[in-house]
Short mmCIF file of C-alpha atoms and ligand atoms in Angstrom, two decimals:
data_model
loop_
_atom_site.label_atom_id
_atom_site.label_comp_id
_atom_site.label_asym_id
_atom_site.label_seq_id
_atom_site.Cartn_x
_atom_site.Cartn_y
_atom_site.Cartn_z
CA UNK P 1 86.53 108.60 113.29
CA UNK P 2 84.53 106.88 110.61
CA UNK P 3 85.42 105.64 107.12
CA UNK P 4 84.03 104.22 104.58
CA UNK P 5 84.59 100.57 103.13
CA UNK P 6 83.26 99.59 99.83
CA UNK P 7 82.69 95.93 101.13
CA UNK P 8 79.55 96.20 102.94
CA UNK P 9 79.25 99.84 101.46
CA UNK P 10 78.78 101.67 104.88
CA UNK P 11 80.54 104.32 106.82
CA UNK P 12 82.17 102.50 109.96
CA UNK P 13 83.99 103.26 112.67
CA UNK P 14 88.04 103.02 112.16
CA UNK P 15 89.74 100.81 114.68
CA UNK P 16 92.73 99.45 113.11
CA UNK P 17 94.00 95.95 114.29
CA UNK P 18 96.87 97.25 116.29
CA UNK P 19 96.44 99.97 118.56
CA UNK P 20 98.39 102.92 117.45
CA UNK P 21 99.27 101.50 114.14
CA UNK P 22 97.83 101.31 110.24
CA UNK P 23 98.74 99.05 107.77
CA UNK P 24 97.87 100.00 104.69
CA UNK P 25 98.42 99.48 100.55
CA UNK P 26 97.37 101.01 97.89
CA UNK P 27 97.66 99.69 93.94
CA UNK P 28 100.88 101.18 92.55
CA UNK P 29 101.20 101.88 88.55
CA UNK P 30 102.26 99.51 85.82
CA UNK P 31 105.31 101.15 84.42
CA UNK P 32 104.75 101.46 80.65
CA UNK P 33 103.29 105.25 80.25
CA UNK P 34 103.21 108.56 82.07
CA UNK P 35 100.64 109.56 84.84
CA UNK P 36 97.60 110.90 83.36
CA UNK P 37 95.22 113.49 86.37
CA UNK P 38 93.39 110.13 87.56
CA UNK P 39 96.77 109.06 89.31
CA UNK P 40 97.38 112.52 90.36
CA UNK P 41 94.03 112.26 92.12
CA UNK P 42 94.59 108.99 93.76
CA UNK P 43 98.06 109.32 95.05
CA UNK P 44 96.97 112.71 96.57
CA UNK P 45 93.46 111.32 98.25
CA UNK P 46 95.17 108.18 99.82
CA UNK P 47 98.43 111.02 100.49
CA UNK P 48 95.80 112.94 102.60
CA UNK P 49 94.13 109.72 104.43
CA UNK P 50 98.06 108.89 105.59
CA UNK P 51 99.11 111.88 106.73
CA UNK P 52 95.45 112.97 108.68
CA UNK P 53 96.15 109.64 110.49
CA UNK P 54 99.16 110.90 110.78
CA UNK P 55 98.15 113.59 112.71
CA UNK P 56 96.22 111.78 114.77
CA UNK P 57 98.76 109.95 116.23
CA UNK P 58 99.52 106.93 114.31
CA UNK P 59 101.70 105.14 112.81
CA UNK P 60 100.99 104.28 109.77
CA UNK P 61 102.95 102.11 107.34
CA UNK P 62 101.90 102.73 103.56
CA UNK P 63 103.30 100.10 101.13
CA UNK P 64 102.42 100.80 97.52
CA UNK P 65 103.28 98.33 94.26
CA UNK P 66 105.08 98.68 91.12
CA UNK P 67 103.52 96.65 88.31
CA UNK P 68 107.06 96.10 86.45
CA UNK P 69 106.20 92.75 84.16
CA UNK P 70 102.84 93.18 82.49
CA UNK P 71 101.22 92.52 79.13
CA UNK P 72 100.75 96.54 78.41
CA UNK P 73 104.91 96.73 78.93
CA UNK P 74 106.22 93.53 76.99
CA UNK P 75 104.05 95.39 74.23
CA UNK P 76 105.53 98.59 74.44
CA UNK P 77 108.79 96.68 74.37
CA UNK P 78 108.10 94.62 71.55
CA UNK P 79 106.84 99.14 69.75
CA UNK P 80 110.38 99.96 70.74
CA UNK P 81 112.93 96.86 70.42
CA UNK P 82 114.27 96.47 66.83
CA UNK P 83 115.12 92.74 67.48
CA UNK P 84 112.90 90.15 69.78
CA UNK P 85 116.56 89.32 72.04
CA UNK P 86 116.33 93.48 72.72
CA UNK P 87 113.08 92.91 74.52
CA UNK P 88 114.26 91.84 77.95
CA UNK P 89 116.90 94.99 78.29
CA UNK P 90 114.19 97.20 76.64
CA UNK P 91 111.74 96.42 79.32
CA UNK P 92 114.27 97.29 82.18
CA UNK P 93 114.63 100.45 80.35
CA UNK P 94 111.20 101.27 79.92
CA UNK P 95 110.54 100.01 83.91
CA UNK P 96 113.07 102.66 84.86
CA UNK P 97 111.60 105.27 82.26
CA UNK P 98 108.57 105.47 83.65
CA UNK P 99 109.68 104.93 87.52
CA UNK P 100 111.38 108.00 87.18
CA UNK P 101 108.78 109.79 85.25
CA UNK P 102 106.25 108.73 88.17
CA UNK P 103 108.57 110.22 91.18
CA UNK P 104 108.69 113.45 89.18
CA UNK P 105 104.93 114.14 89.04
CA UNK P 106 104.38 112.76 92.48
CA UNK P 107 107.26 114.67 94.60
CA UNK P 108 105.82 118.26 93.11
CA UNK P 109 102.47 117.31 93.95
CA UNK P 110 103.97 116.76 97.86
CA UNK P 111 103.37 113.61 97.73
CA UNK P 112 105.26 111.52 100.86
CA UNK P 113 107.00 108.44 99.69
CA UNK P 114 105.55 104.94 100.57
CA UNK P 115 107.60 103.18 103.20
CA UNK P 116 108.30 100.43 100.71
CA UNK P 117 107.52 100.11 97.53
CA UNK P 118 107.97 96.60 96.17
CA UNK P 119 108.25 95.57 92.83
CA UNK P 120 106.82 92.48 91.24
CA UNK P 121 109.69 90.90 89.73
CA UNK P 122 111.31 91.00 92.89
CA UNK P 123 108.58 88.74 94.84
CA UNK P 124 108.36 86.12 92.09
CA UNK P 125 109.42 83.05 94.54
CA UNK P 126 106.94 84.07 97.08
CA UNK P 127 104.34 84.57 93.81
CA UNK P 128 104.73 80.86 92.39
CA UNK P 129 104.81 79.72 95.91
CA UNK P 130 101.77 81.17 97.06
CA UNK P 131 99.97 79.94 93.45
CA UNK P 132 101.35 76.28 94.26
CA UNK P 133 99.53 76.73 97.74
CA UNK P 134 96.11 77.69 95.63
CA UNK P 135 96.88 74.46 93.70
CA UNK P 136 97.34 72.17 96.33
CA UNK P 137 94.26 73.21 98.50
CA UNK P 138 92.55 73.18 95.44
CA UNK P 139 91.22 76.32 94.88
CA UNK P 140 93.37 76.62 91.78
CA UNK P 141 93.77 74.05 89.00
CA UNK P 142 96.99 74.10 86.22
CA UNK P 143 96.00 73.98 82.45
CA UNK P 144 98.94 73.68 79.81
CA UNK P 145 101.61 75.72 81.94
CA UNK P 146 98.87 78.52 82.99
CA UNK P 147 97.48 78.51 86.66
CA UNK P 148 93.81 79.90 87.13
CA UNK P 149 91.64 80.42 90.09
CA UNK P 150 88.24 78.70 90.24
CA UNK P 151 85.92 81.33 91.31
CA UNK P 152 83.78 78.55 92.02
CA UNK P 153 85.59 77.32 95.21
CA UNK P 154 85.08 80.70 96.43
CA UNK P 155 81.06 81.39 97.58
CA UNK P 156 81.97 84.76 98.89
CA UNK P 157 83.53 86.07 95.20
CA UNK P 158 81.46 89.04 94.04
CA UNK P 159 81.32 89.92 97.90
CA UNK P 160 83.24 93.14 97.01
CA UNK P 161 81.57 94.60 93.93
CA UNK P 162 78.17 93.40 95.02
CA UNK P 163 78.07 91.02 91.79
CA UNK P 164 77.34 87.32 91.86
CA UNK P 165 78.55 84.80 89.55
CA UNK P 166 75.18 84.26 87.92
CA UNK P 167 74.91 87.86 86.61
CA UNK P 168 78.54 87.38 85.34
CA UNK P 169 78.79 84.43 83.89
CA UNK P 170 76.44 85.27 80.36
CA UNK P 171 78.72 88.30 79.95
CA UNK P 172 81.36 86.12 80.44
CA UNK P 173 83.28 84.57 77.25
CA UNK P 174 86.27 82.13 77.27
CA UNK P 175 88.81 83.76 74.91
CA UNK P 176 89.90 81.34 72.01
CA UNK P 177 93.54 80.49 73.02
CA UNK P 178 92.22 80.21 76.93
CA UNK P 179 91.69 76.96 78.97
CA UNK P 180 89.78 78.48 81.24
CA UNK P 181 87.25 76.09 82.99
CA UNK P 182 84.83 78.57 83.77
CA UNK P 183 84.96 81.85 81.46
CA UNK P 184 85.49 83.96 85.39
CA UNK P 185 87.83 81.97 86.56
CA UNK P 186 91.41 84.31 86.37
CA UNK P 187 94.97 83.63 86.01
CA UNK P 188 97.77 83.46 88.85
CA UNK P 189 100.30 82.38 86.64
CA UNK P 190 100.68 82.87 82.65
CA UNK P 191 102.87 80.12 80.27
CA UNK P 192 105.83 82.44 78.66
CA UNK P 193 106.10 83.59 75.47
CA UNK P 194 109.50 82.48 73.98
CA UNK P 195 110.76 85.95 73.98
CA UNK P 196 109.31 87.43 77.31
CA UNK P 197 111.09 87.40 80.43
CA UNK P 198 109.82 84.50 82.12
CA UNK P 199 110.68 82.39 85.87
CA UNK P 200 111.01 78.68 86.16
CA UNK P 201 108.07 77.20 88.12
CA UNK P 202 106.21 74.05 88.43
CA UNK P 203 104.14 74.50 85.75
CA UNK P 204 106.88 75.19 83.40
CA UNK P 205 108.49 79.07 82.21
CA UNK P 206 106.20 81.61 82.91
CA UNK P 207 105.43 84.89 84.59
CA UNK P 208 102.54 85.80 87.52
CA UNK P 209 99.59 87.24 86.93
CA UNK P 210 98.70 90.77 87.56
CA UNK P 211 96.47 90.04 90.54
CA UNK P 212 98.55 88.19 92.54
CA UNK P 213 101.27 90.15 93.19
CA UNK P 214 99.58 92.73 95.34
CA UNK P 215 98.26 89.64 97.63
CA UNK P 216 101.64 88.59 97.64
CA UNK P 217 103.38 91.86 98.36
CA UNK P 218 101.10 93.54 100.31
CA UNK P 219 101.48 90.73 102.58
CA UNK P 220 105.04 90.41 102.50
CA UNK P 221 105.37 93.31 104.37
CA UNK P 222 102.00 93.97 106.37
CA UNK P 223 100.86 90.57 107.44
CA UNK P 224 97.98 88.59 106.40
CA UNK P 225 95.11 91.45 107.08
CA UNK P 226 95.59 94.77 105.90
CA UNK P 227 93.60 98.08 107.78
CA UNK P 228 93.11 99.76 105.05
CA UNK P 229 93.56 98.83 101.03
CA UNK P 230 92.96 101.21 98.36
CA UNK P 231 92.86 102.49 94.87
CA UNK P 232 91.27 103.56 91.95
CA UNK P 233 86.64 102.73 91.80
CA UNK P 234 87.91 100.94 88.80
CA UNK P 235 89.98 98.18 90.35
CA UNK P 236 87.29 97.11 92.53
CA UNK P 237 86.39 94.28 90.07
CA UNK P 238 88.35 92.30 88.76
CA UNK P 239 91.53 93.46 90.59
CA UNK P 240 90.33 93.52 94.37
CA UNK P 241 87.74 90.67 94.07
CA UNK P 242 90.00 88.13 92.75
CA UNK P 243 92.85 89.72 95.33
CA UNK P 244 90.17 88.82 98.14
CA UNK P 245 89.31 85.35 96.59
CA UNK P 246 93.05 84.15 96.38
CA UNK P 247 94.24 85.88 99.56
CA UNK P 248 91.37 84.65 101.96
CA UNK P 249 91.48 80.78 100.38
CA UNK P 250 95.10 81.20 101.39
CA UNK P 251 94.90 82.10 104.75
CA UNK P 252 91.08 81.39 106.14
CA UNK P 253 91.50 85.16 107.16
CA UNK P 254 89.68 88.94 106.18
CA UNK P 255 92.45 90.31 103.97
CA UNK P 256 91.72 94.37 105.08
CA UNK P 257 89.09 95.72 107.04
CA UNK P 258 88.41 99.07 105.08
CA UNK P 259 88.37 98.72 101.23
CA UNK P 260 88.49 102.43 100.22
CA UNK P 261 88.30 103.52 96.74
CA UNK P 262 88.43 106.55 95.18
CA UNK P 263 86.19 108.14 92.67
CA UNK P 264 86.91 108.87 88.75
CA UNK P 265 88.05 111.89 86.88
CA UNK P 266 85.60 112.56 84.59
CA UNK P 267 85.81 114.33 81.14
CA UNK P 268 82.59 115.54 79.58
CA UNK P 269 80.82 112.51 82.13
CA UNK P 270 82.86 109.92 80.48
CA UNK P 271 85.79 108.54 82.96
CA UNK P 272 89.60 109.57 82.11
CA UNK P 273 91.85 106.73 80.89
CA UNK P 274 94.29 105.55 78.60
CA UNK P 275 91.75 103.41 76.88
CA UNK P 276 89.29 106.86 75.67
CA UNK P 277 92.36 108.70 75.00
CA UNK P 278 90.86 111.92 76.66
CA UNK P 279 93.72 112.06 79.59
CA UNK P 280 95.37 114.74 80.76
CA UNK P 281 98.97 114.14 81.85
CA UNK P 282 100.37 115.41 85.30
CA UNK P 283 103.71 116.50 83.17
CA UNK P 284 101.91 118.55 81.29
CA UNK P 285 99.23 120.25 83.44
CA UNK P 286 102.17 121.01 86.33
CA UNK P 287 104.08 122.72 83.80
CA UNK P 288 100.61 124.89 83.37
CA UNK P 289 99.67 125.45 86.97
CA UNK P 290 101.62 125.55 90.71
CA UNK P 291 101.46 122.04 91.89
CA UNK P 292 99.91 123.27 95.22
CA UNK P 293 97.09 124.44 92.93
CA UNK P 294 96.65 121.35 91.36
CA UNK P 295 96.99 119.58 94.65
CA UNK P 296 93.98 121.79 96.11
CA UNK P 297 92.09 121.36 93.34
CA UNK P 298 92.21 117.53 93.92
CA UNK P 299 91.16 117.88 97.19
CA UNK P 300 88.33 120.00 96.74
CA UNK P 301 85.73 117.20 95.71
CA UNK P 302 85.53 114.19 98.33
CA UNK P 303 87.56 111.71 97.31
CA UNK P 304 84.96 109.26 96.22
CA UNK P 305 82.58 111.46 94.37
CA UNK P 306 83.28 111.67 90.31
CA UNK P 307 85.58 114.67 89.46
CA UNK P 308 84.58 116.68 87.03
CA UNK P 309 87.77 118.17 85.39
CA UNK P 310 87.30 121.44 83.57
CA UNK P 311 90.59 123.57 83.21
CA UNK P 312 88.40 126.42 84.16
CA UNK P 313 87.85 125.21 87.66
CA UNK P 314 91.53 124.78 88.69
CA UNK P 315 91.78 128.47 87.30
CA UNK P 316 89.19 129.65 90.16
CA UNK P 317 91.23 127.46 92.77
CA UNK P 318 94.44 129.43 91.80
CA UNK P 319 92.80 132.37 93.42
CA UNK P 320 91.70 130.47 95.97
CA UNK P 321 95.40 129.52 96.76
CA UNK P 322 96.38 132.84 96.94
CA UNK P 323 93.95 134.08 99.25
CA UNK P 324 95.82 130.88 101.67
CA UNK P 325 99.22 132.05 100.36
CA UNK P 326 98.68 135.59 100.95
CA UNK P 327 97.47 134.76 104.59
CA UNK P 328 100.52 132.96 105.40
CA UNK P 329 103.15 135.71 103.92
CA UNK P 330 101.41 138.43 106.03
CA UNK P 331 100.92 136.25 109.06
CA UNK P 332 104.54 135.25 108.84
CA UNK P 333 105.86 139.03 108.40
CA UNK P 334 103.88 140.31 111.06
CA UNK P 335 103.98 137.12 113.95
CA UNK P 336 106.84 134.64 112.27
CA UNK P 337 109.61 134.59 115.01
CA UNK P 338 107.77 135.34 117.81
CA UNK P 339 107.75 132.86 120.31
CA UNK P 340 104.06 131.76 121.49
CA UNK P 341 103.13 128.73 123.91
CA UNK P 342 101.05 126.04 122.23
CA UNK P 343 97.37 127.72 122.09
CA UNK P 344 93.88 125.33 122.11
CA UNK P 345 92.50 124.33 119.26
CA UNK P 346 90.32 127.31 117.65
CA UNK P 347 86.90 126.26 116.26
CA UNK P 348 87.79 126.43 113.11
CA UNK P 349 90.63 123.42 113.90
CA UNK P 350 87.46 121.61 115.46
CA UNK P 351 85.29 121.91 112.23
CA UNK P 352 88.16 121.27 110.18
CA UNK P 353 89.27 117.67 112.43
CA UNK P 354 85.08 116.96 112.53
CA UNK P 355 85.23 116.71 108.23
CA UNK P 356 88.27 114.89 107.94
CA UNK P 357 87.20 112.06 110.84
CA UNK P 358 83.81 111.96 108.70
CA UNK P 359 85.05 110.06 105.54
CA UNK P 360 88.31 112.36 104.93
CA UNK P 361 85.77 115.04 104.11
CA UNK P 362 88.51 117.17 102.65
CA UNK P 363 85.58 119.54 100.49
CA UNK P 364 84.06 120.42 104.54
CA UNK P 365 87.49 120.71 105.52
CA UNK P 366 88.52 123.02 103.45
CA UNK P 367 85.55 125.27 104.37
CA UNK P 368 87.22 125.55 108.10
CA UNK P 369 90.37 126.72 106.27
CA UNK P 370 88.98 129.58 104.35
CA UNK P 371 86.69 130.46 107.01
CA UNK P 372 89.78 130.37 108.88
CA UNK P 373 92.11 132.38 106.48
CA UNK P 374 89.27 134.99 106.52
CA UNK P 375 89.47 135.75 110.21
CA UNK P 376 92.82 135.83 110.28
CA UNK P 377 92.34 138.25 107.46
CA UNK P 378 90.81 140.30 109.46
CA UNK P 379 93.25 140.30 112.02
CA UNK P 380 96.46 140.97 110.74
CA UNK P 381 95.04 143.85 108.91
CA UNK P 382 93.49 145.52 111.81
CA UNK P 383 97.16 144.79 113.14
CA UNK P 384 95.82 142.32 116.09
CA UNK P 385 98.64 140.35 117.45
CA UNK P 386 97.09 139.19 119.98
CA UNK P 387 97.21 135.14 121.08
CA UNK P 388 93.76 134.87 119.09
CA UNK P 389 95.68 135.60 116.01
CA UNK P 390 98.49 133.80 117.30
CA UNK P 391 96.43 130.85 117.23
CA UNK P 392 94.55 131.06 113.69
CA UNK P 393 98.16 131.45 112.20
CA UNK P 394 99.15 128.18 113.86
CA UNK P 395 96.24 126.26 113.03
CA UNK P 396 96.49 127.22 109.56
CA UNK P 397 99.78 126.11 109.74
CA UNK P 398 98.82 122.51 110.87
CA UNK P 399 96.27 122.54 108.45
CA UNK P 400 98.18 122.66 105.49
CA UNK P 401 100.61 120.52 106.78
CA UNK P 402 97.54 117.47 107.13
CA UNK P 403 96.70 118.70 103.58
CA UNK P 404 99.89 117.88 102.49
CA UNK P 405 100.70 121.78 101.78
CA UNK P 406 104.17 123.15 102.26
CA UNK P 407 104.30 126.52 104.10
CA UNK P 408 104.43 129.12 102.02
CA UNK P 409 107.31 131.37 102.35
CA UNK P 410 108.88 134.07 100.00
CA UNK P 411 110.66 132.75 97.60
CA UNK P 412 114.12 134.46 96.65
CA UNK P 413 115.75 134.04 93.13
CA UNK P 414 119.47 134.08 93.33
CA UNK P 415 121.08 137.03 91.03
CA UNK P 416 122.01 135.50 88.18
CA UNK P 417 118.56 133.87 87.76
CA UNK P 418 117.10 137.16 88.56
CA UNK P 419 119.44 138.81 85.63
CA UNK P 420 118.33 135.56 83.30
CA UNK P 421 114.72 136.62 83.63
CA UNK P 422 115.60 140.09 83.01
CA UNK P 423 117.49 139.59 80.02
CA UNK P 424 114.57 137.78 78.47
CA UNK P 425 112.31 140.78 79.27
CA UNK P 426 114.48 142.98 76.92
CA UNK P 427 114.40 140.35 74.45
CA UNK P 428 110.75 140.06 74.28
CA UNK P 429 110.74 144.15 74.10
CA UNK P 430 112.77 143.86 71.26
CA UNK P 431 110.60 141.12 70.18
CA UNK P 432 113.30 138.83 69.77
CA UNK P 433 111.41 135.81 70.31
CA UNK P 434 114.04 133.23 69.98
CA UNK P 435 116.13 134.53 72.30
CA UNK P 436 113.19 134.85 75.12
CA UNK P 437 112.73 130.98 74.32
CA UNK P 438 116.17 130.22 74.78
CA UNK P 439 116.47 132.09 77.81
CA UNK P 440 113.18 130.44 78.94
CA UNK P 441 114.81 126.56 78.12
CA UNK P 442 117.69 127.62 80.43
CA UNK P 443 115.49 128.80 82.88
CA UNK P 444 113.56 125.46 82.76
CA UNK P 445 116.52 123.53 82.87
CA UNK P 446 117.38 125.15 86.26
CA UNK P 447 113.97 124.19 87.69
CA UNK P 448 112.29 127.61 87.34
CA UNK P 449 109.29 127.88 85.14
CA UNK P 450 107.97 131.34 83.77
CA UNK P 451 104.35 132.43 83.08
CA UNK P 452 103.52 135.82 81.29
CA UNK P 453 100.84 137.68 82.30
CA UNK P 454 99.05 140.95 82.08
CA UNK P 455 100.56 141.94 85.14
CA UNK P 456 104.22 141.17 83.69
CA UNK P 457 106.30 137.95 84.09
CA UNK P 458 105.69 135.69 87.01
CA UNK P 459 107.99 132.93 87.85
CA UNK P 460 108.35 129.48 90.22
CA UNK P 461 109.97 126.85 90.80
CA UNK P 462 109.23 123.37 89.88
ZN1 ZN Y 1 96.73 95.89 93.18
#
């Protein structure tokens, strides 16, 4: 199986440290906003990588951060606090806001929880320990109660992104109110604001720095090498150079053998973020389309090519859903509760395990599966139930569970749901339009979302 690691840019071949078992951790949020699609497509690539390894037999352990004390969420506390002693209890609001808000969009896009998912403010000891560490070997240096690494005792730094320091540094500027050494070097510990939540350290009151907490935490709980790190292209510099630089000065070691990154979501070529204000949010597009949609439609550009988001496309991959969904009612109506011995592999398993141990080429993979669902097609409407079909239907099966896709079964609505959604049908005959929107709030409110279309009102659950 081969994978490939932005350091050294190459496809290699994946032999985790441990037989049998893969560390890995990928960049968690900072809790001060909503997911916008680019987290959506993250969480679901790296979701994918875990569970195909999965499959394959191992165990993996996935550890992924929460950012909870940040710059970006003491200013949305200072937006929402009406006094500067509300700040701290705003914060823990706002932390647990968006925590929540997270879980939502992740669980309907099948997402499997992390084993662990730590949260900065929690690790703060082992934070200001590790920075004291940096100090004292002197690969970090303490300027009026800030800490900051010194790229400069690094020669590796840039190893990553492929820069060096001499193409930085002329980009580089040292802010005013920084005492910075060198305008790269980076923080591991910030002084404290008066009013911001803040930990007693060495160096005086003050809070870590973004970077650090992920070398911290990640090895906390995985050890001093990683397998596998990962995020967003976008955090390969700063965020993963300067975790590299601090990490390895700390322990002489690699810190992860296969830095994988995934690619942007585009909008009219320019990348999705908070910044351009052209995101789309998760909320809001799975209240528009069947998570499993959205969750194929991820999947249906490799993970580290650009993603090109048009609403138009995830349209087309609806159908494309339904042709799976469709396969799986039938095959289930016709074979479900039959007992069949465990079958080989059919080709189309083969092709399908070839793409995803090239890269977690989900695109090539997905090509099996439709080629699959097309025979099986076949099949089941020429009435074949023979151990052929027996075996497409459980392939497809395993399939979609690698792909992170629940089986789909038929869904039942329990009476009085059923007699909600009909009552709003007379109402919108009688064109009583509030009523149909109140009907459809209460509706919501019991997880079930409805979608008119030409063909009449369809609903799901959400
Ligand atoms: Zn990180």
């Amino acid at each position: 199986m081969k994978v490939f690691t932005t350091l050294g840019r190459e496809k290699k071949e994946f032999v985790p440290q441990e037989a049998g078992k893969v560390k890995m951790y990928v960049c968690g949020v900072t809790l001060y906003d909503e997911c916008h699609l680019g987290h959506g497509r993250a969480y679901v690539a790296f979701d994918v990588m875990r569970r195909f390894l999965e499959s394959r037999g191992y165990k993996v352990i996935y550890v992924q951060n929460f950012t909870d004390i940040d710059d970006k969420i003491i200013k949305k506390s200072q937006e929402e606090a009406k006094e500067e002693k509300e700040i701290p209890g705003k914060i823990k609001e706002i932390v647990a806001r968006y925590k929540e808000a997270y879980f939502r969009v992740m669980d309907q896009l099948n997402i499997k929880r992390a084993d662990i998912y730590p949260c900065a403010t929690d690790h703060v000891s082992c934070m200001i320990e590790m920075v004291g560490k940096l100090v004292e070997k002197g690969f970090a240096y303490e300027k009026g109660g800030d800490v900051f690494f010194s790229v400069e005792k690094f020669p590796s730094y840039g190893k990553l992104s492929g820069k060096n320091l001499e193409e930085l540094l002329p980009g580089a500027r040292v802010g005013k109110d920084e005492k910075k050494k060198n305008p790269l070097d980076f923080v591991l510990w910030k002084s404290a604001k008066p009013y911001e939540p803040s930990w007693d350290s060495p160096w005086g009151k003050g809070r870590p720095g973004w970077h650090i907490e992920c070398s911290v935490m990640s090895m906390e709980y995985l050890g001093e090498t990683l397998d596998i790190h990962g995020g967003g292209e976008d955090l390969i510099f700063p965020h993963h150079e300067n975790e590299i630089a601090q990490s390895e000065s700390y322990t002489g070691r690699p810190f992860a053998r296969y830095w994988i990154h995934n690619g942007f979501v585009k909008i009219s070529g320019e990348k999705m973020s908070k910044s351009l204000k052209n995101f789309f949010l998760l909320r809001e597009l799975l209240e528009e389309f069947d998570p499993r949609v959205l969750r194929l439609y991820l999947i249906s550009t490799h993970y580290r090519n650009p993603l090109d988001f048009q609403i138009e496309n995830i349209k087309s991959v609806a159908n494309s859903w339904q042709r799976i969904e469709e396969a799986c009612l039938k095959a289930e109506e016709m074979l479900g509760g039959e007992k069949v011995e465990k079958l080989p592999a059919t080709l189309y398993f083969k092709n399908f395990q070839q793409a995803m141990e090239d890269d977690f080429n989900t695109p090539r993979a997905l090509g099996a599966l439709f080629d699959l669902v097309g025979e099986l097609n076949r099949r089941l409407s020429r009435g074949e139930k023979d151990a052929e079909t027996f075996s497409l239907y459980g392939d497809l099966k395993e399939m979609l569970d690698i792909l992170g896709f629940p089986l789909p079964q038929r869904e039942h609505l329990s009476p009085e749901l059923e007699k909600l959604i009909q009552q709003r049908e007379e109402a919108r005959k009688n064109k009583n339009w509030a009523e149909a929107d109140r009907i459809r709030e209460i509706l919501k409110s019991k997880g079930i979302l409805l979608k008119d279309t030409p063909q009449g009102t369809v609903w799901r659950r959400f």
